[in-house]
Short mmCIF file of C-alpha atoms in Angstrom, two decimals:
data_model
loop_
_atom_site.label_atom_id
_atom_site.label_comp_id
_atom_site.label_asym_id
_atom_site.label_seq_id
_atom_site.Cartn_x
_atom_site.Cartn_y
_atom_site.Cartn_z
CA MET A 1 89.11 -34.73 190.17
CA MET A 2 90.07 -38.37 189.55
CA ALA A 3 91.43 -39.16 186.89
CA GLU A 4 88.74 -41.65 185.25
CA LYS A 5 89.87 -45.29 185.48
CA MET A 6 91.16 -47.03 182.34
CA LEU A 7 90.34 -50.69 181.72
CA LYS A 8 92.52 -52.91 180.26
CA ILE A 9 91.73 -55.39 177.57
CA GLU A 10 93.55 -57.58 174.81
CA ILE A 11 92.22 -57.53 171.11
CA ASP A 12 93.42 -60.34 168.61
CA GLY A 13 96.46 -59.90 170.91
CA ARG A 14 96.59 -56.21 170.82
CA PRO A 15 96.22 -54.50 174.15
CA VAL A 16 94.06 -51.51 174.70
CA GLU A 17 92.91 -49.12 177.40
CA VAL A 18 89.34 -47.50 177.44
CA PRO A 19 87.01 -46.10 179.54
CA HIS A 20 84.23 -47.35 182.00
CA GLY A 21 81.35 -48.43 180.32
CA ALA A 22 82.80 -48.99 176.25
CA THR A 23 81.93 -51.66 174.39
CA VAL A 24 83.97 -54.19 173.13
CA MET A 25 82.90 -53.17 169.51
CA GLU A 26 83.80 -49.56 170.70
CA ALA A 27 87.50 -50.86 171.98
CA ALA A 28 87.91 -52.74 168.98
CA ASN A 29 87.02 -49.45 166.28
CA GLN A 30 90.20 -47.24 168.70
CA LEU A 31 92.14 -50.06 167.60
CA GLY A 32 91.28 -50.55 164.36
CA VAL A 33 90.04 -53.61 164.00
CA TYR A 34 87.48 -54.35 162.41
CA VAL A 35 84.43 -56.03 163.17
CA PRO A 36 81.27 -57.18 160.77
CA HIS A 37 78.06 -55.22 161.89
CA PHE A 38 74.73 -54.81 160.76
CA CYS A 39 72.75 -52.91 163.06
CA TYR A 40 75.66 -50.95 164.82
CA HIS A 41 75.16 -47.71 164.39
CA LYS A 42 77.99 -45.13 166.87
CA LYS A 43 74.70 -42.34 166.72
CA LEU A 44 72.03 -44.78 167.74
CA SER A 45 71.45 -46.74 170.82
CA ILE A 46 72.60 -50.35 170.83
CA ALA A 47 70.52 -53.15 170.03
CA ALA A 48 71.74 -56.29 169.16
CA ASN A 49 69.53 -57.82 166.69
CA CYS A 50 71.89 -58.88 163.64
CA ARG A 51 74.29 -61.10 165.86
CA MET A 52 77.05 -60.31 163.36
CA CYS A 53 79.39 -59.20 165.61
CA LEU A 54 79.81 -62.41 167.70
CA VAL A 55 83.52 -62.35 168.94
CA GLN A 56 84.90 -64.68 170.98
CA VAL A 57 85.37 -63.82 174.94
CA GLU A 58 88.13 -65.94 177.14
CA LYS A 59 86.41 -68.13 179.39
CA ALA A 60 82.75 -66.97 178.21
CA PRO A 61 79.88 -70.19 177.17
CA LYS A 62 79.19 -68.40 173.98
CA PRO A 63 80.40 -66.46 171.04
CA LEU A 64 78.90 -62.60 172.74
CA PRO A 65 78.09 -59.64 170.57
CA ALA A 66 81.09 -57.38 169.98
CA CYS A 67 78.13 -54.00 169.55
CA ALA A 68 76.57 -55.08 173.35
CA THR A 69 79.66 -56.00 175.47
CA PRO A 70 81.05 -54.30 177.99
CA VAL A 71 84.75 -54.18 177.84
CA THR A 72 86.03 -56.01 181.69
CA ASP A 73 89.41 -55.18 183.02
CA GLY A 74 92.00 -57.89 181.45
CA MET A 75 89.00 -59.02 179.03
CA LYS A 76 90.80 -61.06 175.84
CA VAL A 77 88.63 -61.15 172.77
CA TRP A 78 89.78 -62.62 169.46
CA THR A 79 87.41 -61.59 166.08
CA GLU A 80 89.00 -63.53 163.85
CA SER A 81 89.40 -66.76 165.74
CA ASP A 82 87.90 -70.32 163.68
CA TYR A 83 85.60 -69.86 166.90
CA ALA A 84 84.33 -66.45 166.00
CA ARG A 85 84.76 -66.82 162.38
CA ARG A 86 82.20 -70.44 162.39
CA ALA A 87 79.55 -67.94 164.33
CA GLN A 88 79.59 -65.14 162.45
CA ARG A 89 79.26 -67.59 159.02
CA GLY A 90 76.76 -68.78 160.75
CA VAL A 91 74.62 -65.50 161.21
CA MET A 92 75.49 -65.33 157.47
CA GLU A 93 74.03 -68.01 155.81
CA PHE A 94 71.12 -67.20 158.42
CA LEU A 95 69.97 -63.45 156.95
CA LEU A 96 70.54 -65.03 153.60
CA ILE A 97 68.15 -67.74 154.30
CA ASN A 98 65.46 -65.39 153.64
CA HIS A 99 67.44 -62.73 150.74
CA PRO A 100 66.18 -62.30 147.51
CA LEU A 101 69.02 -62.62 144.64
CA ASP A 102 68.37 -59.18 143.31
CA CYS A 103 71.15 -57.63 144.01
CA PRO A 104 71.61 -57.04 139.76
CA ILE A 105 68.56 -54.82 139.57
CA CYS A 106 68.74 -53.54 143.42
CA ASP A 107 69.65 -49.68 144.00
CA GLN A 108 71.71 -50.68 146.39
CA GLY A 109 74.26 -52.75 144.32
CA GLY A 110 77.37 -52.28 144.67
CA GLU A 111 76.61 -49.87 147.92
CA CYS A 112 75.43 -52.83 150.62
CA GLN A 113 76.69 -53.66 153.66
CA LEU A 114 75.21 -57.45 153.12
CA GLN A 115 76.55 -57.88 149.58
CA ASP A 116 80.70 -57.26 151.08
CA LEU A 117 79.88 -58.89 153.99
CA ALA A 118 78.82 -61.83 151.93
CA VAL A 119 82.02 -62.34 150.11
CA GLY A 120 83.73 -62.80 153.03
CA TYR A 121 81.71 -64.45 155.94
CA GLY A 122 78.77 -65.91 153.25
CA GLY A 123 78.48 -69.19 151.87
CA SER A 124 79.28 -69.88 147.72
CA ALA A 125 75.62 -72.11 147.68
CA SER A 126 72.92 -72.00 150.06
CA ARG A 127 71.95 -74.84 151.73
CA TYR A 128 68.13 -73.72 152.98
CA GLU A 129 65.72 -76.29 149.90
CA GLU A 130 62.73 -74.77 151.89
CA ALA A 131 60.17 -71.74 150.56
CA LYS A 132 61.10 -68.22 151.45
CA ARG A 133 59.43 -65.92 152.96
CA VAL A 134 57.36 -62.67 150.72
CA VAL A 135 56.77 -59.48 152.32
CA PRO A 136 54.40 -57.28 150.53
CA HIS A 137 55.11 -53.96 149.85
CA LYS A 138 54.54 -51.06 152.38
CA THR A 139 53.89 -47.06 150.77
CA LEU A 140 55.65 -44.67 152.89
CA GLY A 141 55.68 -41.82 151.60
CA PRO A 142 56.87 -39.98 147.81
CA LEU A 143 60.49 -39.72 149.18
CA VAL A 144 61.22 -43.15 151.09
CA ALA A 145 60.49 -46.60 148.91
CA ALA A 146 59.68 -49.85 150.42
CA GLU A 147 59.03 -51.52 147.72
CA GLU A 148 60.88 -55.02 148.47
CA MET A 149 61.15 -55.76 152.03
CA THR A 150 61.86 -59.38 151.53
CA ARG A 151 65.81 -57.69 151.64
CA CYS A 152 64.51 -56.36 154.96
CA ILE A 153 67.37 -58.06 157.66
CA HIS A 154 65.46 -56.45 160.80
CA CYS A 155 67.86 -54.02 161.95
CA THR A 156 66.16 -51.61 163.18
CA ARG A 157 68.36 -48.80 162.38
CA CYS A 158 65.29 -47.03 160.37
CA VAL A 159 63.03 -47.70 163.44
CA ARG A 160 65.95 -46.12 166.02
CA PHE A 161 66.74 -43.00 164.15
CA GLY A 162 63.42 -42.30 163.76
CA GLN A 163 62.89 -42.79 167.76
CA GLU A 164 66.07 -40.78 168.89
CA ILE A 165 67.61 -38.53 166.06
CA ALA A 166 64.86 -37.60 164.35
CA GLY A 167 62.51 -37.66 167.73
CA ILE A 168 59.23 -38.93 166.08
CA MET A 169 58.35 -43.08 166.06
CA GLU A 170 57.25 -43.29 162.12
CA LEU A 171 58.42 -46.94 161.71
CA GLY A 172 58.12 -50.52 164.42
CA MET A 173 58.42 -53.16 164.16
CA THR A 174 55.70 -56.25 164.44
CA GLY A 175 55.70 -59.94 164.84
CA ARG A 176 57.54 -62.56 166.16
CA GLY A 177 60.64 -64.64 164.28
CA GLU A 178 60.52 -64.93 160.04
CA HIS A 179 56.82 -63.11 160.46
CA SER A 180 58.23 -60.00 162.18
CA GLU A 181 57.66 -56.69 159.34
CA ILE A 182 58.92 -52.84 159.46
CA LEU A 183 55.91 -51.47 159.21
CA SER A 184 54.50 -47.78 159.59
CA PHE A 185 51.69 -46.52 161.39
CA VAL A 186 48.08 -47.62 159.96
CA GLY A 187 47.17 -44.79 157.10
CA ARG A 188 50.62 -43.00 158.33
CA SER A 189 53.28 -42.31 155.80
CA VAL A 190 57.00 -41.68 156.57
CA ASP A 191 57.51 -37.42 156.61
CA SER A 192 59.95 -36.52 158.79
CA GLU A 193 61.95 -33.64 157.83
CA LEU A 194 65.73 -36.61 158.21
CA SER A 195 64.07 -39.55 156.97
CA GLY A 196 66.07 -39.40 153.65
CA ASN A 197 68.58 -40.46 156.26
CA MET A 198 66.33 -43.89 156.37
CA ILE A 199 67.73 -44.63 152.59
CA ASP A 200 71.21 -44.00 153.72
CA ILE A 201 72.26 -45.88 157.28
CA CYS A 202 69.73 -49.20 155.67
CA PRO A 203 72.64 -51.15 154.83
CA VAL A 204 70.48 -53.39 152.93
CA GLY A 205 68.20 -52.23 149.86
CA ALA A 206 64.68 -52.50 151.74
CA LEU A 207 64.06 -49.27 152.15
CA THR A 208 66.00 -46.76 148.90
CA SER A 209 65.51 -43.66 147.43
CA ARG A 210 61.97 -42.88 145.09
CA PRO A 211 63.27 -40.17 143.04
CA PHE A 212 66.45 -42.56 142.22
CA ARG A 213 65.03 -45.96 141.85
CA TYR A 214 66.38 -47.15 138.61
CA THR A 215 68.08 -43.41 137.08
CA ALA A 216 71.74 -44.89 137.85
CA ARG A 217 73.87 -47.08 138.90
CA THR A 218 76.52 -46.14 142.13
CA TRP A 219 79.76 -46.95 140.22
CA GLU A 220 77.97 -44.76 136.86
CA LEU A 221 77.66 -41.42 139.57
CA ALA A 222 81.22 -38.84 139.59
CA ARG A 223 81.29 -37.36 143.48
CA ARG A 224 81.44 -33.60 144.19
CA LYS A 225 82.04 -31.36 146.83
CA SER A 226 79.64 -29.24 148.03
CA VAL A 227 78.02 -26.84 150.06
CA SER A 228 74.22 -27.39 151.34
CA PRO A 229 72.04 -24.31 149.09
CA HIS A 230 69.37 -25.32 152.28
CA CYS A 231 71.37 -24.46 155.33
CA GLY A 232 73.11 -21.54 156.77
CA LEU A 233 75.33 -22.89 158.49
CA GLY A 234 77.33 -23.94 154.93
CA SER A 235 77.01 -28.15 155.82
CA ASN A 236 79.36 -29.78 153.65
CA LEU A 237 77.99 -32.28 151.26
CA VAL A 238 79.35 -34.72 148.27
CA VAL A 239 76.96 -34.45 145.23
CA GLN A 240 76.39 -37.62 142.57
CA THR A 241 76.25 -36.51 139.59
CA LYS A 242 76.08 -38.82 136.06
CA HIS A 243 76.50 -36.28 132.76
CA GLU A 244 77.12 -33.41 134.65
CA ARG A 245 73.42 -33.71 135.86
CA VAL A 246 72.82 -34.09 139.41
CA MET A 247 70.93 -37.69 140.04
CA ARG A 248 71.26 -38.04 143.83
CA GLY A 249 70.74 -35.80 147.21
CA PRO A 250 74.10 -35.06 148.67
CA ALA A 251 75.63 -37.07 151.76
CA MET A 252 77.37 -35.34 154.48
CA MET A 253 81.41 -35.02 154.28
CA PRO A 254 83.02 -38.97 156.14
CA SER A 255 84.62 -36.50 157.99
CA LEU A 256 81.45 -34.80 159.40
CA MET A 257 79.11 -38.35 159.09
CA ARG A 258 75.72 -36.67 161.02
CA LEU A 259 72.51 -38.62 160.90
CA THR A 260 71.03 -34.50 161.21
CA ARG A 261 71.08 -34.31 157.04
CA SER A 262 68.03 -32.36 155.89
CA SER A 263 65.38 -34.73 153.41
CA ARG A 264 64.81 -31.16 151.37
CA THR A 265 68.68 -30.90 150.55
CA ALA A 266 68.62 -34.38 149.97
CA PHE A 267 65.67 -34.38 147.18
CA SER A 268 65.41 -30.84 146.30
CA LEU A 269 68.49 -31.09 144.06
CA PRO A 270 68.12 -34.56 141.69
CA MET A 271 64.08 -33.76 141.53
CA SER A 272 64.37 -30.61 140.19
CA ARG A 273 66.58 -31.96 137.23
CA THR A 274 69.81 -29.66 138.20
CA ASP A 275 73.03 -29.58 136.19
CA VAL A 276 76.17 -28.60 138.02
CA THR A 277 79.30 -27.38 136.35
CA PRO A 278 82.44 -27.32 138.42
CA ALA A 279 83.01 -23.28 139.50
CA ALA A 280 86.34 -23.03 138.33
CA THR A 281 85.57 -23.88 134.21
CA LEU A 282 83.07 -20.63 134.10
CA SER A 283 83.93 -17.31 132.59
CA SER A 284 82.06 -15.74 135.42
CA ALA A 285 80.59 -15.82 138.78
CA LEU A 286 77.38 -16.76 139.31
CA PRO A 287 75.01 -15.95 141.89
CA CYS A 288 73.53 -19.72 143.86
CA PRO A 289 70.03 -19.98 142.48
CA MET A 290 69.05 -21.47 145.72
CA CYS A 291 69.43 -19.81 148.51
CA PRO A 292 69.74 -16.40 150.23
CA CYS A 293 72.54 -17.96 152.61
CA ILE A 294 74.83 -18.91 150.40
CA SER A 295 74.50 -15.81 147.83
CA TYR A 296 77.96 -15.20 145.70
CA MET A 297 79.84 -18.31 143.66
CA PRO A 298 83.81 -17.72 144.53
CA GLY A 299 84.59 -14.91 142.57
CA THR A 300 82.49 -13.00 142.93
CA SER A 301 83.22 -9.36 145.14
CA ALA A 302 80.77 -9.53 147.87
CA PRO A 303 82.22 -10.83 150.82
CA PRO A 304 80.81 -14.76 151.92
CA SER A 305 77.40 -15.04 154.15
CA PRO A 306 79.15 -14.67 158.00
CA SER A 307 76.62 -17.67 158.93
CA MET A 308 79.52 -19.21 156.77
CA THR A 309 82.90 -17.85 157.63
CA SER A 310 81.36 -18.73 161.40
CA SER A 311 79.90 -22.16 160.53
CA PRO A 312 82.96 -24.67 162.29
CA SER A 313 81.59 -27.63 159.52
CA VAL A 314 83.23 -25.71 156.60
CA ILE A 315 85.95 -27.50 155.58
CA GLY A 316 88.47 -25.42 153.77
CA PRO A 317 88.62 -21.65 153.31
CA PRO A 318 84.67 -19.61 154.05
CA VAL A 319 83.71 -19.18 150.66
CA ALA A 320 80.40 -20.25 149.15
CA CYS A 321 79.16 -23.54 147.41
CA THR A 322 82.09 -25.01 145.57
CA LEU A 323 79.20 -26.04 142.85
CA ALA A 324 77.75 -23.76 140.16
CA ILE A 325 74.47 -24.26 139.77
CA ARG A 326 72.85 -23.60 136.51
CA LEU A 327 69.41 -23.56 136.21
CA PRO A 328 67.64 -26.01 133.06
#
């Protein structure tokens, strides 16, 4: 078989070779060059809605979105030139026009992608003097809260996730321009088994966790490695706790980031008000009360579940939960 032809591209003066069909964003990621973005996600299709990833391309008449621009052989791209920075700052100014100043009370505060990029690309004051739009809250069910949809920047990550990953089109965008809104189907709620991921992939505070709402701030939470109590594959998770109590459902380990985490795992522990204690501090090992596939804690004489020893997603030795879960 003939070797696949590699395309040569230069980004900020640094050469790199990428396969045919790769985008400028993928080439930049390969070099370790960060391009600001909101709608782009490597597990989802390309939408190019936010326009935050505008870059300067040689001989192009205008800035181009890095996530949707395919690489051509010999292309030269600048991500930090004055031309590109002016375009990125202009997009950020438009994104902040209707965005409310909710950061002090927003559950996304401290881990908000818009908040982070506004520091580097936003202005110190707004030039917008007209009336801001207000979007009414939506009722999406008991898990996903859409109380402040005015914060939405229409990246459509939640819509694409439902279509492409969950396989159920539960959300969609209606309207045009400033009248655009993310809506569920009439009379329907978001009930997908994977709907909790919509909260994680939302880059702003538009979709938040209803059980976690106003219970803690992200900088108050401690992160502890654990194993999914509802998964026979032994998926590695990070449980977020406060004062030895699980406050927020687990996220996938960064090295194993997948958009397939079940909402059952994400919301079962916080909603059961579970206390956690490091297994190493227990005087005796306890069986895991949550799941038969992870039946024994480290230190017991019983062997771990075969499903865990054969799972490629387990980090470290094939043992059970790294947390001893103690129900109140």
